[in-house]
């Protein structure tokens, strides 16, 4: 077999392990067979190894999605909020957390990290809610209103 990347004519058959990663979780698929180029290290998996890699990747993604869905549901319940309430307070669409908890959509890594911070540090939830409260307005002697400075 000729190397598809560099054209070298003597690919070598090898058995190797491949580690797949997704959102911080990893899985290693052992004893994969393929043809590898000694010149550029490009490789082509055999049919069975390619099928095993595809299945492992699908399982890894499904596992991460399931864990994320379960984690989001647990956090939301710990905050004693409905899906719609949590979405509104975070400035997301009404159905966002329904889709996240069912695994239909993956939330951004930022949303997951924020929720984990909030559940571990409840005082951050109060601070986050204060961000949505508009500053109080005060009257001036001329009758005009101005924003009251926020205490930081």
PDB file of C-alpha atoms in Angstrom:
ATOM      1  CA  UNK A   1       0.000   0.000   0.000  1.00  0.00           C
ATOM      2  CA  UNK A   2       1.210   3.490  -0.829  1.00  0.00           C
ATOM      3  CA  UNK A   3       1.052   6.237   1.819  1.00  0.00           C
ATOM      4  CA  UNK A   4      -1.913   8.523   1.097  1.00  0.00           C
ATOM      5  CA  UNK A   5      -0.084  11.514   2.607  1.00  0.00           C
ATOM      6  CA  UNK A   6       3.480  11.404   1.233  1.00  0.00           C
ATOM      7  CA  UNK A   7       3.317   8.689  -1.425  1.00  0.00           C
ATOM      8  CA  UNK A   8       5.945   6.464   0.205  1.00  0.00           C
ATOM      9  CA  UNK A   9       5.556   2.978  -1.249  1.00  0.00           C
ATOM     10  CA  UNK A  10       6.242   0.743   1.762  1.00  0.00           C
ATOM     11  CA  UNK A  11       3.584   1.134   4.440  1.00  0.00           C
ATOM     12  CA  UNK A  12       4.125  -1.190   7.413  1.00  0.00           C
ATOM     13  CA  UNK A  13       1.435  -3.184   9.206  1.00  0.00           C
ATOM     14  CA  UNK A  14       1.285  -2.365  12.917  1.00  0.00           C
ATOM     15  CA  UNK A  15      -0.897  -3.044  15.938  1.00  0.00           C
ATOM     16  CA  UNK A  16      -1.288  -0.100  18.286  1.00  0.00           C
ATOM     17  CA  UNK A  17      -3.543   1.527  20.892  1.00  0.00           C
ATOM     18  CA  UNK A  18      -5.398   4.780  20.291  1.00  0.00           C
ATOM     19  CA  UNK A  19      -6.619   7.162  23.010  1.00  0.00           C
ATOM     20  CA  UNK A  20      -9.699   9.260  22.283  1.00  0.00           C
ATOM     21  CA  UNK A  21     -10.631  12.356  24.316  1.00  0.00           C
ATOM     22  CA  UNK A  22     -13.822  14.400  24.530  1.00  0.00           C
ATOM     23  CA  UNK A  23     -14.557  17.188  27.009  1.00  0.00           C
ATOM     24  CA  UNK A  24     -12.016  15.967  29.534  1.00  0.00           C
ATOM     25  CA  UNK A  25     -12.925  12.271  29.398  1.00  0.00           C
ATOM     26  CA  UNK A  26     -10.715   9.714  27.666  1.00  0.00           C
ATOM     27  CA  UNK A  27     -10.967   6.144  26.450  1.00  0.00           C
ATOM     28  CA  UNK A  28      -8.243   3.899  25.033  1.00  0.00           C
ATOM     29  CA  UNK A  29      -9.008   1.415  22.271  1.00  0.00           C
ATOM     30  CA  UNK A  30      -6.477  -1.422  22.309  1.00  0.00           C
ATOM     31  CA  UNK A  31      -4.981  -3.626  19.594  1.00  0.00           C
ATOM     32  CA  UNK A  32      -5.957  -1.619  16.542  1.00  0.00           C
ATOM     33  CA  UNK A  33      -4.438  -2.756  13.271  1.00  0.00           C
ATOM     34  CA  UNK A  34      -3.476  -0.683  10.297  1.00  0.00           C
ATOM     35  CA  UNK A  35      -0.883   0.288   7.736  1.00  0.00           C
ATOM     36  CA  UNK A  36       1.527   3.044   8.828  1.00  0.00           C
ATOM     37  CA  UNK A  37       4.091   5.051   6.907  1.00  0.00           C
ATOM     38  CA  UNK A  38       7.608   4.919   8.409  1.00  0.00           C
ATOM     39  CA  UNK A  39       8.465   8.144   6.585  1.00  0.00           C
ATOM     40  CA  UNK A  40       5.650  10.519   7.709  1.00  0.00           C
ATOM     41  CA  UNK A  41       3.761   8.463  10.378  1.00  0.00           C
ATOM     42  CA  UNK A  42       0.471   8.678   8.468  1.00  0.00           C
ATOM     43  CA  UNK A  43      -1.722   5.623   8.965  1.00  0.00           C
ATOM     44  CA  UNK A  44      -4.775   3.853   7.607  1.00  0.00           C
ATOM     45  CA  UNK A  45      -6.803   1.605   9.928  1.00  0.00           C
ATOM     46  CA  UNK A  46      -8.110  -1.719   8.712  1.00  0.00           C
ATOM     47  CA  UNK A  47     -11.901  -2.052   8.427  1.00  0.00           C
ATOM     48  CA  UNK A  48     -12.423  -3.780  11.793  1.00  0.00           C
ATOM     49  CA  UNK A  49     -10.190  -1.338  13.694  1.00  0.00           C
ATOM     50  CA  UNK A  50     -11.923   1.626  12.054  1.00  0.00           C
ATOM     51  CA  UNK A  51     -15.318   0.217  13.096  1.00  0.00           C
ATOM     52  CA  UNK A  52     -14.099  -0.272  16.700  1.00  0.00           C
ATOM     53  CA  UNK A  53     -12.755   3.290  16.807  1.00  0.00           C
ATOM     54  CA  UNK A  54     -16.035   4.711  15.493  1.00  0.00           C
ATOM     55  CA  UNK A  55     -18.029   2.756  18.093  1.00  0.00           C
ATOM     56  CA  UNK A  56     -15.696   3.822  20.908  1.00  0.00           C
ATOM     57  CA  UNK A  57     -15.954   7.465  19.854  1.00  0.00           C
ATOM     58  CA  UNK A  58     -19.759   7.279  19.767  1.00  0.00           C
ATOM     59  CA  UNK A  59     -19.838   5.645  23.239  1.00  0.00           C
ATOM     60  CA  UNK A  60     -17.478   8.293  24.625  1.00  0.00           C
ATOM     61  CA  UNK A  61     -19.597  11.161  23.296  1.00  0.00           C
ATOM     62  CA  UNK A  62     -22.824   9.516  24.550  1.00  0.00           C
ATOM     63  CA  UNK A  63     -21.293   8.931  28.001  1.00  0.00           C
ATOM     64  CA  UNK A  64     -20.168  12.549  28.306  1.00  0.00           C
ATOM     65  CA  UNK A  65     -23.578  13.814  27.173  1.00  0.00           C
ATOM     66  CA  UNK A  66     -25.365  11.565  29.665  1.00  0.00           C
ATOM     67  CA  UNK A  67     -23.090  12.699  32.502  1.00  0.00           C
ATOM     68  CA  UNK A  68     -23.564  16.354  31.543  1.00  0.00           C
ATOM     69  CA  UNK A  69     -27.360  15.944  31.366  1.00  0.00           C
ATOM     70  CA  UNK A  70     -27.452  14.248  34.771  1.00  0.00           C
ATOM     71  CA  UNK A  71     -25.132  16.856  36.287  1.00  0.00           C
ATOM     72  CA  UNK A  72     -27.229  19.758  34.974  1.00  0.00           C
ATOM     73  CA  UNK A  73     -30.453  18.215  36.312  1.00  0.00           C
ATOM     74  CA  UNK A  74     -28.826  17.629  39.730  1.00  0.00           C
ATOM     75  CA  UNK A  75     -27.557  21.217  39.909  1.00  0.00           C
ATOM     76  CA  UNK A  76     -30.888  22.702  38.817  1.00  0.00           C
ATOM     77  CA  UNK A  77     -32.742  20.696  41.451  1.00  0.00           C
ATOM     78  CA  UNK A  78     -30.196  21.708  44.103  1.00  0.00           C
ATOM     79  CA  UNK A  79     -30.967  25.332  43.206  1.00  0.00           C
ATOM     80  CA  UNK A  80     -34.706  24.525  43.506  1.00  0.00           C
ATOM     81  CA  UNK A  81     -35.508  26.006  40.106  1.00  0.00           C
ATOM     82  CA  UNK A  82     -37.565  24.865  37.155  1.00  0.00           C
ATOM     83  CA  UNK A  83     -35.887  24.529  33.790  1.00  0.00           C
ATOM     84  CA  UNK A  84     -37.582  27.729  32.605  1.00  0.00           C
ATOM     85  CA  UNK A  85     -36.542  29.672  35.723  1.00  0.00           C
ATOM     86  CA  UNK A  86     -32.907  28.637  35.391  1.00  0.00           C
ATOM     87  CA  UNK A  87     -32.859  29.464  31.698  1.00  0.00           C
ATOM     88  CA  UNK A  88     -34.372  32.889  32.348  1.00  0.00           C
ATOM     89  CA  UNK A  89     -31.924  33.697  35.146  1.00  0.00           C
ATOM     90  CA  UNK A  90     -28.976  32.778  32.937  1.00  0.00           C
ATOM     91  CA  UNK A  91     -30.346  34.642  29.936  1.00  0.00           C
ATOM     92  CA  UNK A  92     -31.008  31.539  27.855  1.00  0.00           C
ATOM     93  CA  UNK A  93     -34.057  30.417  25.901  1.00  0.00           C
ATOM     94  CA  UNK A  94     -37.007  28.885  27.777  1.00  0.00           C
ATOM     95  CA  UNK A  95     -36.391  25.372  26.454  1.00  0.00           C
ATOM     96  CA  UNK A  96     -32.602  25.339  26.804  1.00  0.00           C
ATOM     97  CA  UNK A  97     -32.448  23.281  29.990  1.00  0.00           C
ATOM     98  CA  UNK A  98     -35.118  20.887  28.810  1.00  0.00           C
ATOM     99  CA  UNK A  99     -32.935  20.090  25.792  1.00  0.00           C
ATOM    100  CA  UNK A 100     -29.777  19.902  27.931  1.00  0.00           C
ATOM    101  CA  UNK A 101     -31.323  17.536  30.461  1.00  0.00           C
ATOM    102  CA  UNK A 102     -32.689  15.260  27.732  1.00  0.00           C
ATOM    103  CA  UNK A 103     -29.293  15.202  26.002  1.00  0.00           C
ATOM    104  CA  UNK A 104     -30.753  16.652  22.810  1.00  0.00           C
ATOM    105  CA  UNK A 105     -28.378  19.623  22.893  1.00  0.00           C
ATOM    106  CA  UNK A 106     -25.059  20.069  24.592  1.00  0.00           C
ATOM    107  CA  UNK A 107     -24.630  23.242  26.628  1.00  0.00           C
ATOM    108  CA  UNK A 108     -21.493  25.246  26.136  1.00  0.00           C
ATOM    109  CA  UNK A 109     -18.579  24.367  28.376  1.00  0.00           C
ATOM    110  CA  UNK A 110     -18.977  27.860  29.913  1.00  0.00           C
ATOM    111  CA  UNK A 111     -22.578  27.148  31.010  1.00  0.00           C
ATOM    112  CA  UNK A 112     -21.571  23.836  32.595  1.00  0.00           C
ATOM    113  CA  UNK A 113     -18.635  25.443  34.420  1.00  0.00           C
ATOM    114  CA  UNK A 114     -20.824  28.309  35.638  1.00  0.00           C
ATOM    115  CA  UNK A 115     -23.443  25.900  37.007  1.00  0.00           C
ATOM    116  CA  UNK A 116     -20.791  23.842  38.797  1.00  0.00           C
ATOM    117  CA  UNK A 117     -19.349  27.004  40.349  1.00  0.00           C
ATOM    118  CA  UNK A 118     -22.798  28.174  41.453  1.00  0.00           C
ATOM    119  CA  UNK A 119     -23.731  24.886  43.124  1.00  0.00           C
ATOM    120  CA  UNK A 120     -20.367  24.771  44.937  1.00  0.00           C
ATOM    121  CA  UNK A 121     -20.464  28.465  45.896  1.00  0.00           C
ATOM    122  CA  UNK A 122     -24.114  29.516  46.433  1.00  0.00           C
ATOM    123  CA  UNK A 123     -23.081  33.099  47.209  1.00  0.00           C
ATOM    124  CA  UNK A 124     -22.175  33.421  43.526  1.00  0.00           C
ATOM    125  CA  UNK A 125     -25.817  32.752  42.641  1.00  0.00           C
ATOM    126  CA  UNK A 126     -26.875  35.770  44.704  1.00  0.00           C
ATOM    127  CA  UNK A 127     -24.191  37.878  43.053  1.00  0.00           C
ATOM    128  CA  UNK A 128     -25.278  36.687  39.620  1.00  0.00           C
ATOM    129  CA  UNK A 129     -28.883  37.653  40.368  1.00  0.00           C
ATOM    130  CA  UNK A 130     -27.762  41.120  41.504  1.00  0.00           C
ATOM    131  CA  UNK A 131     -26.249  41.644  38.058  1.00  0.00           C
ATOM    132  CA  UNK A 132     -29.766  41.546  36.618  1.00  0.00           C
ATOM    133  CA  UNK A 133     -31.103  44.181  38.998  1.00  0.00           C
ATOM    134  CA  UNK A 134     -30.924  47.629  37.400  1.00  0.00           C
ATOM    135  CA  UNK A 135     -29.212  50.242  39.526  1.00  0.00           C
ATOM    136  CA  UNK A 136     -31.551  52.485  41.523  1.00  0.00           C
ATOM    137  CA  UNK A 137     -32.228  55.944  40.129  1.00  0.00           C
ATOM    138  CA  UNK A 138     -31.969  59.031  42.278  1.00  0.00           C
ATOM    139  CA  UNK A 139     -33.494  62.440  41.720  1.00  0.00           C
ATOM    140  CA  UNK A 140     -31.334  65.523  41.377  1.00  0.00           C
ATOM    141  CA  UNK A 141     -32.383  69.011  42.437  1.00  0.00           C
ATOM    142  CA  UNK A 142     -33.158  69.873  38.817  1.00  0.00           C
ATOM    143  CA  UNK A 143     -35.752  67.106  38.680  1.00  0.00           C
ATOM    144  CA  UNK A 144     -33.634  64.944  36.346  1.00  0.00           C
ATOM    145  CA  UNK A 145     -32.818  61.405  37.335  1.00  0.00           C
ATOM    146  CA  UNK A 146     -29.403  59.851  37.412  1.00  0.00           C
ATOM    147  CA  UNK A 147     -28.079  56.403  38.105  1.00  0.00           C
ATOM    148  CA  UNK A 148     -26.999  55.745  41.619  1.00  0.00           C
ATOM    149  CA  UNK A 149     -23.450  54.417  41.698  1.00  0.00           C
ATOM    150  CA  UNK A 150     -23.180  50.733  42.577  1.00  0.00           C
ATOM    151  CA  UNK A 151     -21.152  49.757  45.584  1.00  0.00           C
ATOM    152  CA  UNK A 152     -18.474  47.294  44.436  1.00  0.00           C
TER     153      UNK A 152
END
